[in-house]
Amino acid sequence: CIQKSALFIRADEILVNRIITDERSRLSAYSKGETALIQRSLGILLTGQFRSERPGPGDTVLCQQIHRPGDTLGAELLFLPEQHNQRWIAEKHSELLLIPEQLILWAIRRDSHITVNYIRFLSEQIDQLQGTLSGVTAGTSVQRLGIYLLDGKPVPSMTELI
């Protein structure tokens, strides 16, 4: 399942195996409802399902994404200087391979495929955020619904939806 991870597409197999077997990488199992602590690490979901959450205004919780086997968790938070308030909660029994930040940096320096994959992942996250911001800043509820239904991409005219 680790080879299905977007981070390791076309990466050197020997290098990926070194990452997996490195003593700093660790395999962690989570029961349904358990929260994974992913600080200064990147998680690769091997089995199960997680949802990522972030506290919203007041007592609200924003569910940002559902993660399935092969998905990468926490890549957008690597190399940040401070702690974050992102949470990952197991939706069912799940296993994560946690790879420390230093090991990811080592791999990025040695394999251009991993470098490009990491940049692509971050670019996709930025694109999703831009779509979300467009949805939030759209004028009317009809426009917001239209943007949501069209996968977060703003449309030039809402008359195309009617």
CSV table of N, CA and C in Angstrom, one decimal:
chain,number,residue,atom,x,y,z
A,1,CYS,N,0.8,-1.2,0.0
A,1,CYS,CA,0.0,0.0,0.0
A,1,CYS,C,0.9,1.3,0.0
A,2,ILE,N,2.1,1.1,0.5
A,2,ILE,CA,2.9,2.3,0.6
A,2,ILE,C,3.3,2.8,-0.9
A,3,GLN,N,3.4,1.8,-1.8
A,3,GLN,CA,3.7,2.2,-3.2
A,3,GLN,C,2.5,2.9,-3.8
A,4,LYS,N,1.3,2.8,-3.3
A,4,LYS,CA,0.2,3.5,-3.8
A,4,LYS,C,0.1,5.0,-3.3
A,5,SER,N,0.9,5.3,-2.3
A,5,SER,CA,1.0,6.6,-1.8
A,5,SER,C,1.5,7.6,-2.9
A,6,ALA,N,0.8,8.7,-3.0
A,6,ALA,CA,1.2,9.7,-4.0
A,6,ALA,C,2.6,10.2,-3.9
A,7,LEU,N,3.1,10.2,-2.6
A,7,LEU,CA,4.4,10.6,-2.4
A,7,LEU,C,5.5,9.8,-3.0
A,8,PHE,N,5.2,8.5,-3.2
A,8,PHE,CA,6.3,7.6,-3.7
A,8,PHE,C,6.1,7.1,-5.1
A,9,ILE,N,5.2,7.8,-5.9
A,9,ILE,CA,5.0,7.4,-7.3
A,9,ILE,C,6.3,7.6,-8.0
A,10,ARG,N,6.8,6.5,-8.7
A,10,ARG,CA,8.0,6.5,-9.5
A,10,ARG,C,9.3,6.7,-8.7
A,11,ALA,N,9.2,6.6,-7.4
A,11,ALA,CA,10.4,6.8,-6.5
A,11,ALA,C,11.2,5.5,-6.6
A,12,ASP,N,12.5,5.7,-6.3
A,12,ASP,CA,13.4,4.5,-6.3
A,12,ASP,C,13.0,3.5,-5.2
A,13,GLU,N,12.7,2.3,-5.6
A,13,GLU,CA,12.2,1.3,-4.7
A,13,GLU,C,13.2,1.0,-3.5
A,14,ILE,N,14.5,1.0,-3.8
A,14,ILE,CA,15.4,0.8,-2.7
A,14,ILE,C,15.3,1.9,-1.7
A,15,LEU,N,15.2,3.1,-2.1
A,15,LEU,CA,15.1,4.2,-1.2
A,15,LEU,C,13.8,4.1,-0.4
A,16,VAL,N,12.7,3.8,-1.0
A,16,VAL,CA,11.4,3.6,-0.3
A,16,VAL,C,11.5,2.5,0.7
A,17,ASN,N,12.1,1.4,0.4
A,17,ASN,CA,12.3,0.3,1.3
A,17,ASN,C,13.2,0.8,2.5
A,18,ARG,N,14.2,1.6,2.3
A,18,ARG,CA,15.0,2.1,3.4
A,18,ARG,C,14.1,3.0,4.3
A,19,ILE,N,13.2,3.8,3.7
A,19,ILE,CA,12.3,4.6,4.6
A,19,ILE,C,11.4,3.7,5.4
A,20,ILE,N,10.9,2.7,4.8
A,20,ILE,CA,9.9,1.8,5.5
A,20,ILE,C,10.6,1.1,6.7
A,21,THR,N,11.8,0.7,6.4
A,21,THR,CA,12.5,-0.2,7.4
A,21,THR,C,13.4,0.6,8.4
A,22,ASP,N,13.5,1.9,8.1
A,22,ASP,CA,14.3,2.8,9.0
A,22,ASP,C,13.7,2.7,10.5
A,23,GLU,N,14.6,2.6,11.4
A,23,GLU,CA,14.2,2.5,12.8
A,23,GLU,C,13.4,3.7,13.3
A,24,ARG,N,13.5,4.9,12.6
A,24,ARG,CA,12.8,6.1,13.0
A,24,ARG,C,11.3,6.0,12.5
A,25,SER,N,11.0,5.2,11.5
A,25,SER,CA,9.7,5.1,11.0
A,25,SER,C,9.0,4.1,11.9
A,26,ARG,N,7.7,4.4,12.2
A,26,ARG,CA,7.0,3.4,13.0
A,26,ARG,C,5.6,3.1,12.5
A,27,LEU,N,5.2,1.9,12.7
A,27,LEU,CA,3.9,1.5,12.4
A,27,LEU,C,3.0,1.6,13.6
A,28,SER,N,1.8,2.3,13.5
A,28,SER,CA,0.9,2.5,14.6
A,28,SER,C,-0.5,2.0,14.2
A,29,ALA,N,-1.1,1.3,15.1
A,29,ALA,CA,-2.5,0.9,14.9
A,29,ALA,C,-3.4,1.7,15.7
A,30,TYR,N,-4.6,2.0,15.2
A,30,TYR,CA,-5.6,2.8,15.8
A,30,TYR,C,-7.0,2.2,15.8
A,31,SER,N,-7.7,2.2,16.9
A,31,SER,CA,-9.0,1.7,17.0
A,31,SER,C,-10.0,2.8,16.5
A,32,LYS,N,-11.2,2.4,16.2
A,32,LYS,CA,-12.2,3.3,15.8
A,32,LYS,C,-12.4,4.4,16.8
A,33,GLY,N,-12.4,5.7,16.4
A,33,GLY,CA,-12.6,6.8,17.3
A,33,GLY,C,-11.3,7.3,17.9
A,34,GLU,N,-10.2,6.6,17.8
A,34,GLU,CA,-8.9,7.0,18.3
A,34,GLU,C,-8.3,8.1,17.5
A,35,THR,N,-7.6,9.1,18.1
A,35,THR,CA,-7.0,10.2,17.5
A,35,THR,C,-5.5,9.9,17.3
A,36,ALA,N,-5.0,10.1,16.1
A,36,ALA,CA,-3.6,9.9,15.8
A,36,ALA,C,-2.9,11.2,16.0
A,37,LEU,N,-1.7,11.2,16.7
A,37,LEU,CA,-0.9,12.4,16.9
A,37,LEU,C,0.2,12.3,15.8
A,38,ILE,N,0.1,13.2,14.9
A,38,ILE,CA,1.1,13.3,13.8
A,38,ILE,C,1.8,14.6,13.9
A,39,GLN,N,2.8,14.7,14.7
A,39,GLN,CA,3.6,15.9,14.9
A,39,GLN,C,5.0,15.6,14.3
A,40,ARG,N,5.4,16.6,13.4
A,40,ARG,CA,6.8,16.5,12.8
A,40,ARG,C,6.9,15.1,12.1
A,41,SER,N,5.8,14.6,11.6
A,41,SER,CA,5.9,13.3,10.8
A,41,SER,C,4.9,13.4,9.7
A,42,LEU,N,5.0,12.4,8.8
A,42,LEU,CA,4.1,12.3,7.7
A,42,LEU,C,3.5,10.9,7.9
A,43,GLY,N,2.2,10.7,7.7
A,43,GLY,CA,1.6,9.4,7.9
A,43,GLY,C,1.1,8.9,6.5
A,44,ILE,N,1.4,7.6,6.3
A,44,ILE,CA,0.9,6.9,5.2
A,44,ILE,C,-0.2,5.9,5.7
A,45,LEU,N,-1.4,6.1,5.3
A,45,LEU,CA,-2.5,5.2,5.7
A,45,LEU,C,-2.4,3.9,5.0
A,46,LEU,N,-2.1,2.8,5.8
A,46,LEU,CA,-2.0,1.5,5.2
A,46,LEU,C,-3.3,0.7,5.1
A,47,THR,N,-4.0,0.8,6.2
A,47,THR,CA,-5.4,0.1,6.2
A,47,THR,C,-6.3,1.0,7.0
A,48,GLY,N,-7.6,0.8,6.7
A,48,GLY,CA,-8.6,1.5,7.4
A,48,GLY,C,-9.0,2.8,6.8
A,49,GLN,N,-9.5,3.8,7.7
A,49,GLN,CA,-10.0,5.1,7.2
A,49,GLN,C,-9.8,6.1,8.3
A,50,PHE,N,-9.4,7.3,8.0
A,50,PHE,CA,-9.3,8.4,8.9
A,50,PHE,C,-10.1,9.6,8.4
A,51,ARG,N,-10.5,10.5,9.2
A,51,ARG,CA,-11.0,11.8,8.8
A,51,ARG,C,-10.1,12.8,9.5
A,52,SER,N,-9.8,13.9,8.8
A,52,SER,CA,-9.0,14.9,9.3
A,52,SER,C,-10.0,16.0,9.7
A,53,GLU,N,-9.7,16.6,10.9
A,53,GLU,CA,-10.5,17.7,11.5
A,53,GLU,C,-9.7,18.8,11.9
A,54,ARG,N,-10.3,20.0,11.9
A,54,ARG,CA,-9.7,21.2,12.4
A,54,ARG,C,-10.8,22.0,13.2
A,55,PRO,N,-10.4,22.5,14.4
A,55,PRO,CA,-11.4,23.2,15.1
A,55,PRO,C,-11.8,24.5,14.3
A,56,GLY,N,-13.1,24.7,14.3
A,56,GLY,CA,-13.7,25.9,13.6
A,56,GLY,C,-14.1,27.0,14.6
A,57,PRO,N,-14.8,28.0,14.1
A,57,PRO,CA,-15.3,29.0,15.0
A,57,PRO,C,-16.2,28.5,16.1
A,58,GLY,N,-16.0,29.0,17.3
A,58,GLY,CA,-16.8,28.6,18.5
A,58,GLY,C,-16.5,27.1,18.8
A,59,ASP,N,-17.5,26.3,18.9
A,59,ASP,CA,-17.3,24.9,19.3
A,59,ASP,C,-17.4,24.0,18.1
A,60,THR,N,-17.4,24.6,16.9
A,60,THR,CA,-17.6,23.8,15.7
A,60,THR,C,-16.3,23.1,15.3
A,61,VAL,N,-16.5,22.0,14.6
A,61,VAL,CA,-15.4,21.2,14.1
A,61,VAL,C,-15.6,21.1,12.6
A,62,LEU,N,-14.5,21.4,11.8
A,62,LEU,CA,-14.6,21.3,10.4
A,62,LEU,C,-13.9,20.0,10.0
A,63,CYS,N,-14.7,19.1,9.3
A,63,CYS,CA,-14.1,17.9,8.7
A,63,CYS,C,-13.6,18.3,7.4
A,64,GLN,N,-12.3,18.1,7.2
A,64,GLN,CA,-11.6,18.6,6.0
A,64,GLN,C,-11.6,17.5,5.0
A,65,GLN,N,-11.3,16.2,5.4
A,65,GLN,CA,-11.1,15.2,4.4
A,65,GLN,C,-11.3,13.8,5.0
A,66,ILE,N,-11.7,12.9,4.1
A,66,ILE,CA,-11.7,11.5,4.5
A,66,ILE,C,-10.5,10.9,3.8
A,67,HIS,N,-9.7,10.1,4.6
A,67,HIS,CA,-8.5,9.5,4.1
A,67,HIS,C,-8.7,8.0,4.0
A,68,ARG,N,-8.2,7.4,2.9
A,68,ARG,CA,-8.3,6.0,2.6
A,68,ARG,C,-6.9,5.4,2.4
A,69,PRO,N,-6.7,4.0,2.4
A,69,PRO,CA,-5.4,3.4,2.3
A,69,PRO,C,-4.6,4.0,1.1
A,70,GLY,N,-3.4,4.3,1.3
A,70,GLY,CA,-2.5,4.9,0.3
A,70,GLY,C,-2.4,6.4,0.5
A,71,ASP,N,-3.4,7.1,1.2
A,71,ASP,CA,-3.4,8.5,1.4
A,71,ASP,C,-2.3,9.0,2.3
A,72,THR,N,-1.8,10.2,2.1
A,72,THR,CA,-0.8,10.8,2.9
A,72,THR,C,-1.5,11.8,3.9
A,73,LEU,N,-1.1,11.7,5.2
A,73,LEU,CA,-1.6,12.5,6.2
A,73,LEU,C,-0.5,13.4,6.8
A,74,GLY,N,-0.7,14.7,6.9
A,74,GLY,CA,0.2,15.6,7.5
A,74,GLY,C,1.3,16.2,6.7
A,75,ALA,N,1.3,15.9,5.4
A,75,ALA,CA,2.4,16.4,4.5
A,75,ALA,C,2.4,17.9,4.4
A,76,GLU,N,1.2,18.5,4.5
A,76,GLU,CA,1.0,20.0,4.4
A,76,GLU,C,1.5,20.7,5.7
A,77,LEU,N,1.7,19.9,6.7
A,77,LEU,CA,2.2,20.5,8.0
A,77,LEU,C,3.6,20.2,8.3
A,78,LEU,N,4.3,19.5,7.5
A,78,LEU,CA,5.7,19.2,7.7
A,78,LEU,C,6.5,20.6,7.6
A,79,PHE,N,7.5,20.7,8.4
A,79,PHE,CA,8.5,21.8,8.3
A,79,PHE,C,7.9,23.1,8.8
A,80,LEU,N,6.7,23.1,9.4
A,80,LEU,CA,6.1,24.3,10.1
A,80,LEU,C,6.8,24.5,11.4
A,81,PRO,N,7.1,25.7,11.8
A,81,PRO,CA,7.8,26.0,13.0
A,81,PRO,C,7.0,25.8,14.3
A,82,GLU,N,5.7,25.8,14.2
A,82,GLU,CA,4.9,25.7,15.4
A,82,GLU,C,4.0,24.5,15.4
A,83,GLN,N,3.4,24.2,16.5
A,83,GLN,CA,2.4,23.1,16.6
A,83,GLN,C,1.2,23.5,15.8
A,84,HIS,N,0.4,22.5,15.4
A,84,HIS,CA,-0.8,22.8,14.7
A,84,HIS,C,-2.0,22.2,15.4
A,85,ASN,N,-3.2,22.5,15.0
A,85,ASN,CA,-4.4,22.0,15.7
A,85,ASN,C,-5.2,21.0,14.8
A,86,GLN,N,-4.5,20.4,13.8
A,86,GLN,CA,-5.1,19.4,13.0
A,86,GLN,C,-5.3,18.1,13.8
A,87,ARG,N,-6.4,17.4,13.6
A,87,ARG,CA,-6.5,16.1,14.2
A,87,ARG,C,-6.9,15.1,13.2
A,88,TRP,N,-6.5,13.8,13.4
A,88,TRP,CA,-6.8,12.7,12.5
A,88,TRP,C,-7.5,11.7,13.4
A,89,ILE,N,-8.7,11.3,13.0
A,89,ILE,CA,-9.5,10.4,13.8
A,89,ILE,C,-9.8,9.2,13.0
A,90,ALA,N,-9.5,8.0,13.6
A,90,ALA,CA,-9.8,6.7,12.9
A,90,ALA,C,-11.3,6.5,12.8
A,91,GLU,N,-11.8,6.2,11.6
A,91,GLU,CA,-13.2,5.9,11.3
A,91,GLU,C,-13.5,4.4,11.6
A,92,LYS,N,-12.4,3.7,11.5
A,92,LYS,CA,-12.5,2.2,11.8
A,92,LYS,C,-11.0,1.8,12.1
A,93,HIS,N,-10.9,0.5,12.5
A,93,HIS,CA,-9.5,0.1,12.8
A,93,HIS,C,-8.6,0.4,11.6
A,94,SER,N,-7.5,1.1,11.9
A,94,SER,CA,-6.6,1.6,10.9
A,94,SER,C,-5.1,1.4,11.3
A,95,GLU,N,-4.2,1.4,10.3
A,95,GLU,CA,-2.8,1.3,10.5
A,95,GLU,C,-2.1,2.4,9.7
A,96,LEU,N,-1.3,3.2,10.4
A,96,LEU,CA,-0.5,4.3,9.8
A,96,LEU,C,1.0,4.0,9.9
A,97,LEU,N,1.7,4.2,8.8
A,97,LEU,CA,3.1,4.3,8.9
A,97,LEU,C,3.5,5.7,9.1
A,98,LEU,N,4.2,6.0,10.2
A,98,LEU,CA,4.6,7.4,10.5
A,98,LEU,C,6.1,7.5,10.2
A,99,ILE,N,6.3,8.5,9.3
A,99,ILE,CA,7.7,8.7,8.8
A,99,ILE,C,8.1,10.1,9.3
A,100,PRO,N,9.2,10.2,10.1
A,100,PRO,CA,9.6,11.5,10.7
A,100,PRO,C,10.0,12.5,9.6
A,101,GLU,N,9.9,13.7,10.0
A,101,GLU,CA,10.2,14.9,9.1
A,101,GLU,C,11.6,14.8,8.6
A,102,GLN,N,12.6,14.4,9.4
A,102,GLN,CA,14.0,14.3,9.0
A,102,GLN,C,14.2,13.3,7.9
A,103,LEU,N,13.5,12.2,8.0
A,103,LEU,CA,13.6,11.1,7.0
A,103,LEU,C,12.9,11.5,5.7
A,104,ILE,N,11.9,12.3,5.7
A,104,ILE,CA,11.2,12.8,4.5
A,104,ILE,C,12.2,13.8,3.8
A,105,LEU,N,12.8,14.7,4.6
A,105,LEU,CA,13.7,15.6,4.1
A,105,LEU,C,14.9,14.9,3.4
A,106,TRP,N,15.4,13.9,4.1
A,106,TRP,CA,16.5,13.0,3.5
A,106,TRP,C,16.1,12.4,2.1
A,107,ALA,N,14.8,11.9,2.1
A,107,ALA,CA,14.3,11.3,0.8
A,107,ALA,C,14.1,12.3,-0.3
A,108,ILE,N,13.6,13.5,0.1
A,108,ILE,CA,13.4,14.6,-0.9
A,108,ILE,C,14.7,15.0,-1.5
A,109,ARG,N,15.8,15.0,-0.8
A,109,ARG,CA,17.1,15.4,-1.3
A,109,ARG,C,17.7,14.3,-2.2
A,110,ARG,N,17.3,13.1,-2.1
A,110,ARG,CA,17.9,12.0,-2.8
A,110,ARG,C,17.1,11.5,-4.0
A,111,ASP,N,15.8,11.8,-4.1
A,111,ASP,CA,15.0,11.3,-5.2
A,111,ASP,C,14.1,12.4,-5.7
A,112,SER,N,14.3,12.9,-7.0
A,112,SER,CA,13.6,14.0,-7.6
A,112,SER,C,12.1,13.6,-7.7
A,113,HIS,N,11.8,12.3,-7.9
A,113,HIS,CA,10.4,11.9,-8.0
A,113,HIS,C,9.6,12.3,-6.7
A,114,ILE,N,10.3,12.0,-5.5
A,114,ILE,CA,9.6,12.3,-4.3
A,114,ILE,C,9.5,13.8,-4.1
A,115,THR,N,10.5,14.6,-4.5
A,115,THR,CA,10.5,16.0,-4.5
A,115,THR,C,9.3,16.5,-5.3
A,116,VAL,N,9.1,16.1,-6.5
A,116,VAL,CA,8.0,16.5,-7.4
A,116,VAL,C,6.7,16.1,-6.8
A,117,ASN,N,6.6,14.9,-6.3
A,117,ASN,CA,5.4,14.4,-5.7
A,117,ASN,C,4.9,15.2,-4.5
A,118,TYR,N,5.9,15.6,-3.7
A,118,TYR,CA,5.6,16.4,-2.5
A,118,TYR,C,5.1,17.8,-3.0
A,119,ILE,N,5.8,18.4,-3.9
A,119,ILE,CA,5.4,19.7,-4.5
A,119,ILE,C,4.0,19.6,-5.1
A,120,ARG,N,3.7,18.5,-5.8
A,120,ARG,CA,2.4,18.3,-6.4
A,120,ARG,C,1.3,18.2,-5.3
A,121,PHE,N,1.6,17.5,-4.3
A,121,PHE,CA,0.7,17.3,-3.2
A,121,PHE,C,0.4,18.7,-2.6
A,122,LEU,N,1.4,19.5,-2.3
A,122,LEU,CA,1.2,20.8,-1.7
A,122,LEU,C,0.4,21.7,-2.7
A,123,SER,N,0.7,21.6,-4.0
A,123,SER,CA,0.0,22.4,-5.0
A,123,SER,C,-1.5,22.0,-5.0
A,124,GLU,N,-1.8,20.7,-4.9
A,124,GLU,CA,-3.2,20.3,-4.9
A,124,GLU,C,-3.9,20.8,-3.6
A,125,GLN,N,-3.2,20.9,-2.5
A,125,GLN,CA,-3.8,21.4,-1.2
A,125,GLN,C,-4.1,22.9,-1.4
A,126,ILE,N,-3.2,23.6,-2.0
A,126,ILE,CA,-3.4,25.1,-2.3
A,126,ILE,C,-4.6,25.2,-3.2
A,127,ASP,N,-4.7,24.4,-4.3
A,127,ASP,CA,-5.8,24.5,-5.2
A,127,ASP,C,-7.2,24.2,-4.5
A,128,GLN,N,-7.2,23.2,-3.6
A,128,GLN,CA,-8.4,22.9,-2.8
A,128,GLN,C,-8.8,24.1,-1.9
A,129,LEU,N,-7.8,24.7,-1.3
A,129,LEU,CA,-8.1,25.9,-0.4
A,129,LEU,C,-8.6,27.0,-1.2
A,130,GLN,N,-8.1,27.3,-2.4
A,130,GLN,CA,-8.6,28.3,-3.3
A,130,GLN,C,-10.0,28.1,-3.7
A,131,GLY,N,-10.3,26.9,-4.0
A,131,GLY,CA,-11.7,26.5,-4.3
A,131,GLY,C,-12.6,26.7,-3.1
A,132,THR,N,-12.2,26.4,-1.9
A,132,THR,CA,-13.0,26.6,-0.7
A,132,THR,C,-13.2,28.1,-0.4
A,133,LEU,N,-12.1,28.9,-0.6
A,133,LEU,CA,-12.2,30.3,-0.4
A,133,LEU,C,-13.2,30.9,-1.4
A,134,SER,N,-13.1,30.4,-2.7
A,134,SER,CA,-14.1,31.0,-3.7
A,134,SER,C,-15.5,30.7,-3.3
A,135,GLY,N,-15.7,29.5,-2.7
A,135,GLY,CA,-17.1,29.1,-2.2
A,135,GLY,C,-17.5,30.0,-1.1
A,136,VAL,N,-16.6,30.3,-0.2
A,136,VAL,CA,-17.0,31.1,1.0
A,136,VAL,C,-17.2,32.6,0.6
A,137,THR,N,-16.5,33.0,-0.4
A,137,THR,CA,-16.6,34.4,-0.8
A,137,THR,C,-17.6,34.7,-1.9
A,138,ALA,N,-18.2,33.6,-2.4
A,138,ALA,CA,-19.2,33.8,-3.5
A,138,ALA,C,-20.4,34.6,-2.9
A,139,GLY,N,-21.1,35.4,-3.7
A,139,GLY,CA,-22.1,36.3,-3.3
A,139,GLY,C,-23.4,35.6,-2.7
A,140,THR,N,-24.1,34.9,-3.5
A,140,THR,CA,-25.4,34.4,-3.0
A,140,THR,C,-25.3,32.9,-2.7
A,141,SER,N,-26.3,32.4,-2.0
A,141,SER,CA,-26.4,31.0,-1.7
A,141,SER,C,-26.4,30.1,-2.9
A,142,VAL,N,-27.1,30.6,-4.0
A,142,VAL,CA,-27.2,29.9,-5.2
A,142,VAL,C,-25.8,29.8,-5.8
A,143,GLN,N,-25.0,30.8,-5.8
A,143,GLN,CA,-23.6,30.8,-6.3
A,143,GLN,C,-22.8,29.8,-5.5
A,144,ARG,N,-22.9,29.9,-4.2
A,144,ARG,CA,-22.1,29.0,-3.3
A,144,ARG,C,-22.5,27.5,-3.6
A,145,LEU,N,-23.8,27.2,-3.7
A,145,LEU,CA,-24.2,25.9,-4.1
A,145,LEU,C,-23.6,25.5,-5.4
A,146,GLY,N,-23.7,26.3,-6.4
A,146,GLY,CA,-23.2,26.0,-7.7
A,146,GLY,C,-21.7,25.7,-7.7
A,147,ILE,N,-20.9,26.5,-6.9
A,147,ILE,CA,-19.5,26.3,-6.8
A,147,ILE,C,-19.2,24.9,-6.1
A,148,TYR,N,-20.0,24.6,-5.1
A,148,TYR,CA,-19.8,23.4,-4.4
A,148,TYR,C,-20.1,22.2,-5.3
A,149,LEU,N,-21.2,22.3,-6.1
A,149,LEU,CA,-21.6,21.2,-7.0
A,149,LEU,C,-20.7,21.0,-8.1
A,150,LEU,N,-20.0,22.1,-8.4
A,150,LEU,CA,-19.0,22.0,-9.5
A,150,LEU,C,-17.6,21.8,-9.0
A,151,ASP,N,-17.5,21.1,-7.8
A,151,ASP,CA,-16.2,20.7,-7.2
A,151,ASP,C,-15.3,21.8,-6.8
A,152,GLY,N,-16.0,22.9,-6.3
A,152,GLY,CA,-15.2,24.0,-5.8
A,152,GLY,C,-14.6,24.9,-6.8
A,153,LYS,N,-14.9,24.7,-8.1
A,153,LYS,CA,-14.4,25.6,-9.1
A,153,LYS,C,-15.4,26.7,-9.4
A,154,PRO,N,-15.0,28.0,-9.3
A,154,PRO,CA,-15.9,29.0,-9.6
A,154,PRO,C,-16.3,29.0,-11.1
A,155,VAL,N,-17.5,29.5,-11.3
A,155,VAL,CA,-18.0,29.5,-12.7
A,155,VAL,C,-18.1,31.0,-13.1
A,156,PRO,N,-17.9,31.3,-14.4
A,156,PRO,CA,-18.0,32.7,-14.9
A,156,PRO,C,-19.4,33.3,-14.7
A,157,SER,N,-20.5,32.5,-14.8
A,157,SER,CA,-21.8,33.0,-14.7
A,157,SER,C,-22.7,31.9,-14.1
A,158,MET,N,-23.5,32.3,-13.1
A,158,MET,CA,-24.4,31.3,-12.5
A,158,MET,C,-25.6,30.9,-13.4
A,159,THR,N,-25.8,31.7,-14.5
A,159,THR,CA,-26.9,31.4,-15.4
A,159,THR,C,-26.7,30.1,-16.1
A,160,GLU,N,-25.5,29.6,-16.1
A,160,GLU,CA,-25.2,28.3,-16.8
A,160,GLU,C,-25.8,27.2,-15.9
A,161,LEU,N,-26.0,27.4,-14.6
A,161,LEU,CA,-26.5,26.3,-13.8
A,161,LEU,C,-28.0,26.3,-13.8
A,162,ILE,N,-28.7,27.4,-14.2
A,162,ILE,CA,-30.2,27.4,-14.1
A,162,ILE,C,-30.8,26.9,-15.4
